[in-house]
Short mmCIF file of C-alpha atoms and ligand atoms in Angstrom, two decimals:
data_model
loop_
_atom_site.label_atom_id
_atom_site.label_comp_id
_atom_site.label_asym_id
_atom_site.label_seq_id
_atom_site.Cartn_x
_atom_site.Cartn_y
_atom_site.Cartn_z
CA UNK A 25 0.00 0.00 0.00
CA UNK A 26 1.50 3.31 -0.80
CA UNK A 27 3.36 5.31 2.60
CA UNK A 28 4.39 8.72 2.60
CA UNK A 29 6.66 9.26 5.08
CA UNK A 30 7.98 12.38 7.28
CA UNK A 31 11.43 12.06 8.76
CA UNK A 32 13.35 14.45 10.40
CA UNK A 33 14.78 15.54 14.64
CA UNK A 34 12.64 15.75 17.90
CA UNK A 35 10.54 18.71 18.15
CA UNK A 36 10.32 19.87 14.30
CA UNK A 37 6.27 18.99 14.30
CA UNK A 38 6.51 15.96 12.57
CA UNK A 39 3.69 14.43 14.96
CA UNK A 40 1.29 16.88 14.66
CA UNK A 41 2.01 16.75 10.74
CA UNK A 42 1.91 13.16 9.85
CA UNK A 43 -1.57 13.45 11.91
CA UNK A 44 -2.99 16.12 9.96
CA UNK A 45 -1.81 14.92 6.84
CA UNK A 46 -3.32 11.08 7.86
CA UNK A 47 -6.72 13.24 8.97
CA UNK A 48 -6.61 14.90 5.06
CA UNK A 49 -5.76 11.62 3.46
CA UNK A 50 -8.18 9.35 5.64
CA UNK A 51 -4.86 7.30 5.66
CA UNK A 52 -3.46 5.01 8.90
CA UNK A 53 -0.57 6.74 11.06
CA UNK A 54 2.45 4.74 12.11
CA UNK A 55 4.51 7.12 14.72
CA UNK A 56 7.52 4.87 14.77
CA UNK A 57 9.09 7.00 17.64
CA UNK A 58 6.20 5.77 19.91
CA UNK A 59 7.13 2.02 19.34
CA UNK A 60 11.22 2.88 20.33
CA UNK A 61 9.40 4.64 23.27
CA UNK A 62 7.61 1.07 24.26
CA UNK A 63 10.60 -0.42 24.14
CA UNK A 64 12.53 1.94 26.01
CA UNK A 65 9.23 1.96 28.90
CA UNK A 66 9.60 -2.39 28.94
CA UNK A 67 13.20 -2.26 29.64
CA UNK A 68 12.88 -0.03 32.21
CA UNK A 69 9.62 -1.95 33.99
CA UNK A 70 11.24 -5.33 33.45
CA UNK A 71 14.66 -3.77 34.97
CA UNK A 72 16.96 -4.58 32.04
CA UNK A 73 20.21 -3.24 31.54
CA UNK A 74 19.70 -0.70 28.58
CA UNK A 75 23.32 -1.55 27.30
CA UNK A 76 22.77 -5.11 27.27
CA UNK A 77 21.82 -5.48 23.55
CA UNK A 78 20.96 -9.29 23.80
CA UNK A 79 18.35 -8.50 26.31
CA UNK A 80 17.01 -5.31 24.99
CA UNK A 81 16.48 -6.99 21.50
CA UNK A 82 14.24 -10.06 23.54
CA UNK A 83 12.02 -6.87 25.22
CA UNK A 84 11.69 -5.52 21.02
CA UNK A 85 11.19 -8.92 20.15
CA UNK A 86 8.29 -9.94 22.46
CA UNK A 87 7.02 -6.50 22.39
CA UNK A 88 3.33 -6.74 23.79
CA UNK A 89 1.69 -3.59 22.58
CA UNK A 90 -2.30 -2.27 21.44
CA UNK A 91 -2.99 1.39 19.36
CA UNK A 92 -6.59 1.73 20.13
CA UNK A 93 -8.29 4.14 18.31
CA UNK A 94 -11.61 5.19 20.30
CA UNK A 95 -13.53 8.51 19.35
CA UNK A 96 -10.81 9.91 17.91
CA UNK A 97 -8.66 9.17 20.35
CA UNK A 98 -5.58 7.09 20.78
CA UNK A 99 -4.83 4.73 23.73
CA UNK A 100 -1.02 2.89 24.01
CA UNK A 101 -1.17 -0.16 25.81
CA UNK A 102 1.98 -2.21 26.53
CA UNK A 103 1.58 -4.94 28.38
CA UNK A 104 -1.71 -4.21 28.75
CA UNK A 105 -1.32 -1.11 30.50
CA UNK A 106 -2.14 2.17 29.59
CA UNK A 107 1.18 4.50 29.14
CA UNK A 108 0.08 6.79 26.40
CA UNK A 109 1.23 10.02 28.46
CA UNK A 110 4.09 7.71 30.29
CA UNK A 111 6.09 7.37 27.08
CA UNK A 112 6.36 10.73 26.11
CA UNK A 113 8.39 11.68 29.03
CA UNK A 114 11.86 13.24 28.19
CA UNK A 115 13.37 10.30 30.55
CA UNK A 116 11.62 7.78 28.22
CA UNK A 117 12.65 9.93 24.97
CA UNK A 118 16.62 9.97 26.16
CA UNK A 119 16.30 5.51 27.02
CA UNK A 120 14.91 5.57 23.74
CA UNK A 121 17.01 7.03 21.74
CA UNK A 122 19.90 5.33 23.84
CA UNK A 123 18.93 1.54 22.96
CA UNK A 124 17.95 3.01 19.06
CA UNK A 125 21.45 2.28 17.87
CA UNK A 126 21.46 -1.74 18.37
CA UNK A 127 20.74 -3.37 14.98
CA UNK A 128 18.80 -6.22 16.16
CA UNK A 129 16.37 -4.25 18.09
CA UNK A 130 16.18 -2.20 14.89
CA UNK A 131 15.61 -5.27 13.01
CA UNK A 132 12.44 -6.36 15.19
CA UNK A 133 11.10 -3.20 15.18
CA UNK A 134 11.31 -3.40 10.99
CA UNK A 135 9.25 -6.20 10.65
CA UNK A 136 6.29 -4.54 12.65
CA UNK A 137 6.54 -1.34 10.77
CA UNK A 138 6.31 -2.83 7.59
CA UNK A 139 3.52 -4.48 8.80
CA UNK A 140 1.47 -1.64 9.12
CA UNK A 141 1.45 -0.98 5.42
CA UNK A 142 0.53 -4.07 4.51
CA UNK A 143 -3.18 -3.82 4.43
CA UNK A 144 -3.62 0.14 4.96
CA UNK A 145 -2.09 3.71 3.04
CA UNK A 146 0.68 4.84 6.01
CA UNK A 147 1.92 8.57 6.83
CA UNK A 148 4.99 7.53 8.83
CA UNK A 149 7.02 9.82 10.70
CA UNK A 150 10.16 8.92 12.49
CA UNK A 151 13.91 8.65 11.77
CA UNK A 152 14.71 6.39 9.07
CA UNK A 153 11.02 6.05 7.51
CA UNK A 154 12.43 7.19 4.17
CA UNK A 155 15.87 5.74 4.26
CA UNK A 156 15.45 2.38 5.45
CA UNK A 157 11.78 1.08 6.34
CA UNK A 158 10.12 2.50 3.22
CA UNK A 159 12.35 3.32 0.83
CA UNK A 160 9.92 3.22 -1.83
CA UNK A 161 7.34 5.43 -0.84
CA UNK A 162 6.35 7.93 -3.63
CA UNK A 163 6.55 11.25 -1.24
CA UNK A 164 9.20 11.54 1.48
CA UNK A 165 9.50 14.86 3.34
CA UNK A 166 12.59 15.78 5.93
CA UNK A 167 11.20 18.19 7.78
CA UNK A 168 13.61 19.91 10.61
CA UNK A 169 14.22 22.97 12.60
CA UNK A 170 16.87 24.54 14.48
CA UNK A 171 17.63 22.83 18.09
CA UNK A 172 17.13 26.68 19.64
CA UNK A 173 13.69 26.97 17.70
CA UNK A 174 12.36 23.37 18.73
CA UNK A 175 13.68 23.70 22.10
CA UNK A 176 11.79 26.78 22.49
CA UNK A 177 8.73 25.05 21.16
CA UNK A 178 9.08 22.50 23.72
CA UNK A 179 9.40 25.24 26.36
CA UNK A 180 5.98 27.34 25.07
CA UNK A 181 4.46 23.52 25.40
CA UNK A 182 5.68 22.72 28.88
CA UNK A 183 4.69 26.42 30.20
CA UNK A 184 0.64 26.00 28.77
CA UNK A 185 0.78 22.86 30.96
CA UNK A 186 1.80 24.99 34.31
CA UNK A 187 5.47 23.24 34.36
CA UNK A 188 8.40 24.61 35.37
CA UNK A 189 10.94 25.01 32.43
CA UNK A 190 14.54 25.55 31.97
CA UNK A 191 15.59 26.14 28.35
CA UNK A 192 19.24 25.69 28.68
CA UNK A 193 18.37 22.36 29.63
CA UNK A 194 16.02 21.41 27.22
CA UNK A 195 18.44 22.71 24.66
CA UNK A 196 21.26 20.63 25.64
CA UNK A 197 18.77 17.33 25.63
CA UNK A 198 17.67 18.37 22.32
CA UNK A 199 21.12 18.35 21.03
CA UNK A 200 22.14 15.34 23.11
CA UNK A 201 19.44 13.11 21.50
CA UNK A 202 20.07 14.90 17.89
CA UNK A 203 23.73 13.91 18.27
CA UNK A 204 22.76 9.88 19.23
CA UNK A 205 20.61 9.76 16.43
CA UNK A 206 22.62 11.32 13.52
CA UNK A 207 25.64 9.59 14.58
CA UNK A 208 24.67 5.66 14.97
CA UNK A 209 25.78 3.40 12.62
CA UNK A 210 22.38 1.82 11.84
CA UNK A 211 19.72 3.79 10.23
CA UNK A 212 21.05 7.69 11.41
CA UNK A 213 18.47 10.13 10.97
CA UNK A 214 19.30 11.75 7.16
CA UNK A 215 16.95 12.41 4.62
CA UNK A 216 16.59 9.93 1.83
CA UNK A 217 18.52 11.04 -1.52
CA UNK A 218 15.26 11.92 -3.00
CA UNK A 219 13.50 13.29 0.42
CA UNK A 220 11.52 17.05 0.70
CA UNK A 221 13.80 19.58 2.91
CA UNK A 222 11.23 21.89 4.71
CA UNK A 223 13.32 23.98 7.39
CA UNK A 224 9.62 25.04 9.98
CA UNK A 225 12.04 27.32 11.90
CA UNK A 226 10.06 30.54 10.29
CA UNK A 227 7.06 28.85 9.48
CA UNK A 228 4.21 27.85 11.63
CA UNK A 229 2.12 24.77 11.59
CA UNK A 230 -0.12 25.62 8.63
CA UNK A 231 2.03 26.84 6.52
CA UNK A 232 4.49 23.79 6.77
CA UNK A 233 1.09 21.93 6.44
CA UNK A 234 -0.24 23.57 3.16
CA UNK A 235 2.96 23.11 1.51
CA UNK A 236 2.83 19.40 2.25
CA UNK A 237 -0.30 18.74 1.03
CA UNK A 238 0.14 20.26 -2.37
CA UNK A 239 3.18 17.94 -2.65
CA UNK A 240 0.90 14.97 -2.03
CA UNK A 241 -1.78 16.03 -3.43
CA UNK A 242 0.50 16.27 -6.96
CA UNK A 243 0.66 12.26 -6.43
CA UNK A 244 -3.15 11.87 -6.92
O1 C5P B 324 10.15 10.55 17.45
P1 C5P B 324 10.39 10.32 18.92
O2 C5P B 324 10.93 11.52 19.64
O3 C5P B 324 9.20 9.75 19.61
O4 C5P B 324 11.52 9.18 18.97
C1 C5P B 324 12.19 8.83 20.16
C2 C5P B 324 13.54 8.22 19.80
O5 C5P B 324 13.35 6.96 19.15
C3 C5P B 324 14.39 9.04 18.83
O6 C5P B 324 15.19 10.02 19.46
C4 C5P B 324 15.24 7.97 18.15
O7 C5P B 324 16.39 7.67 18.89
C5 C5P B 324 14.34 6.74 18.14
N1 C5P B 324 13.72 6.53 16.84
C6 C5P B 324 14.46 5.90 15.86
N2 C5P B 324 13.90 5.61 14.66
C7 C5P B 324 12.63 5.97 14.39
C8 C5P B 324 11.87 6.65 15.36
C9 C5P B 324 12.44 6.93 16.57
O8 C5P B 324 15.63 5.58 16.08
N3 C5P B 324 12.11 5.65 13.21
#
């Protein structure tokens, strides 16, 4: 089924875009970050070492998670439980991106991504949704931002829900988790040879978002 997928950093709106953009196309979304989230959350319930590849690959492997889609609203379930607001700690963000780099928990998570497109049209946003998991999707976009415009996006976030902020902070774990993820050996975030560039640092949501669609829309 065809994919269109959105790659690009933390914090440049891909999630809110790949949702609109599903919402427009009455298409499935796969947010891929979410599942390296789950993992991250199961090795830290089940008490594994995150460095231990062998054992974080058997948590990706076994990987007991729901999406349930209910009025319009999503519900995660791993294991069961809900932890749709539990992954999207920065704690669970930094674990994530720190057991990201092992190939065979890469591998695992492939299969399950793929699988998404097999009976549904995807918008996929993640890391290496255009490089690696779909390389053959017929629109790609890279969409990015600079780390002192998305961290103060994340700041303006955390403020309008009453928490206490500190932007150096959030910088520096913006940059951190940028620096994992470009660097790896497997799958680094980098748009795909043929990939969209949109820079959002000077543009807001609906701009980004009208540009997008005319690009799919051009694919019919
Ligand atoms: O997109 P999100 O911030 O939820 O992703 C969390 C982390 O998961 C990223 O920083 C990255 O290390 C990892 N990830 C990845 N490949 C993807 C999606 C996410 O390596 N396709």
């Amino acid at each position: 089924m065809k994919v269109i997928t959105i790659d690009g950093p933390g914090g440049a709106g891909k999630g809110t875009l790949s949702s609109l953009l599903a919402q427009h196309l009455n298409w499935m979304l796969l947010d891929s970050g979410a599942l390296y989230r789950l993992c991250a959350l199961a090795v830290k319930q089940h008490s594994i070492d995150p460095k231990n590849e062998q054992a974080v690959a058997t948590i990706a492997e076994h990987l007991d998670v729901r999406f349930v889609n209910e009025d319009s609203k999503l519900t995660i379930l791993l294991e069961g439980q809900d932890v749709t607001n539990e992954i999207r700690t920065e704690q669970v963000a930094k674990l994530a991106s720190q057991i990201a780099p092992f190939k065979s928990v890469r591998q695992s998570l492939l299969n399950r991504q793929r699988a998404f497109a097999q009976h549904q049209c995807l918008v996929a946003d993640g890391r290496d949704m255009g490089t690696v998991v779909f390389p053959n999707a017929p629109v790609k976009f890279f969409l990015t931002a600079s780390a002192n415009v998305r961290a103060q996006r994340r700041v303006t976030q955390l403020q309008q829900l009453g928490k206490n902020t500190d932007f150096d902070a959030i910088l520096k774990d913006i940059q951190d988790r940028d620096d994992r993820d470009m660097n790896r050996e497997e799958a680094p975030l980098k748009p795909a040879h043929d990939a969209i560039l949109i820079d959002s640092s000077d543009m807001d949501i609906k701009e980004v978002f009208e540009f997008m669609k005319n690009q799919v829309d051009k694919i019919g």
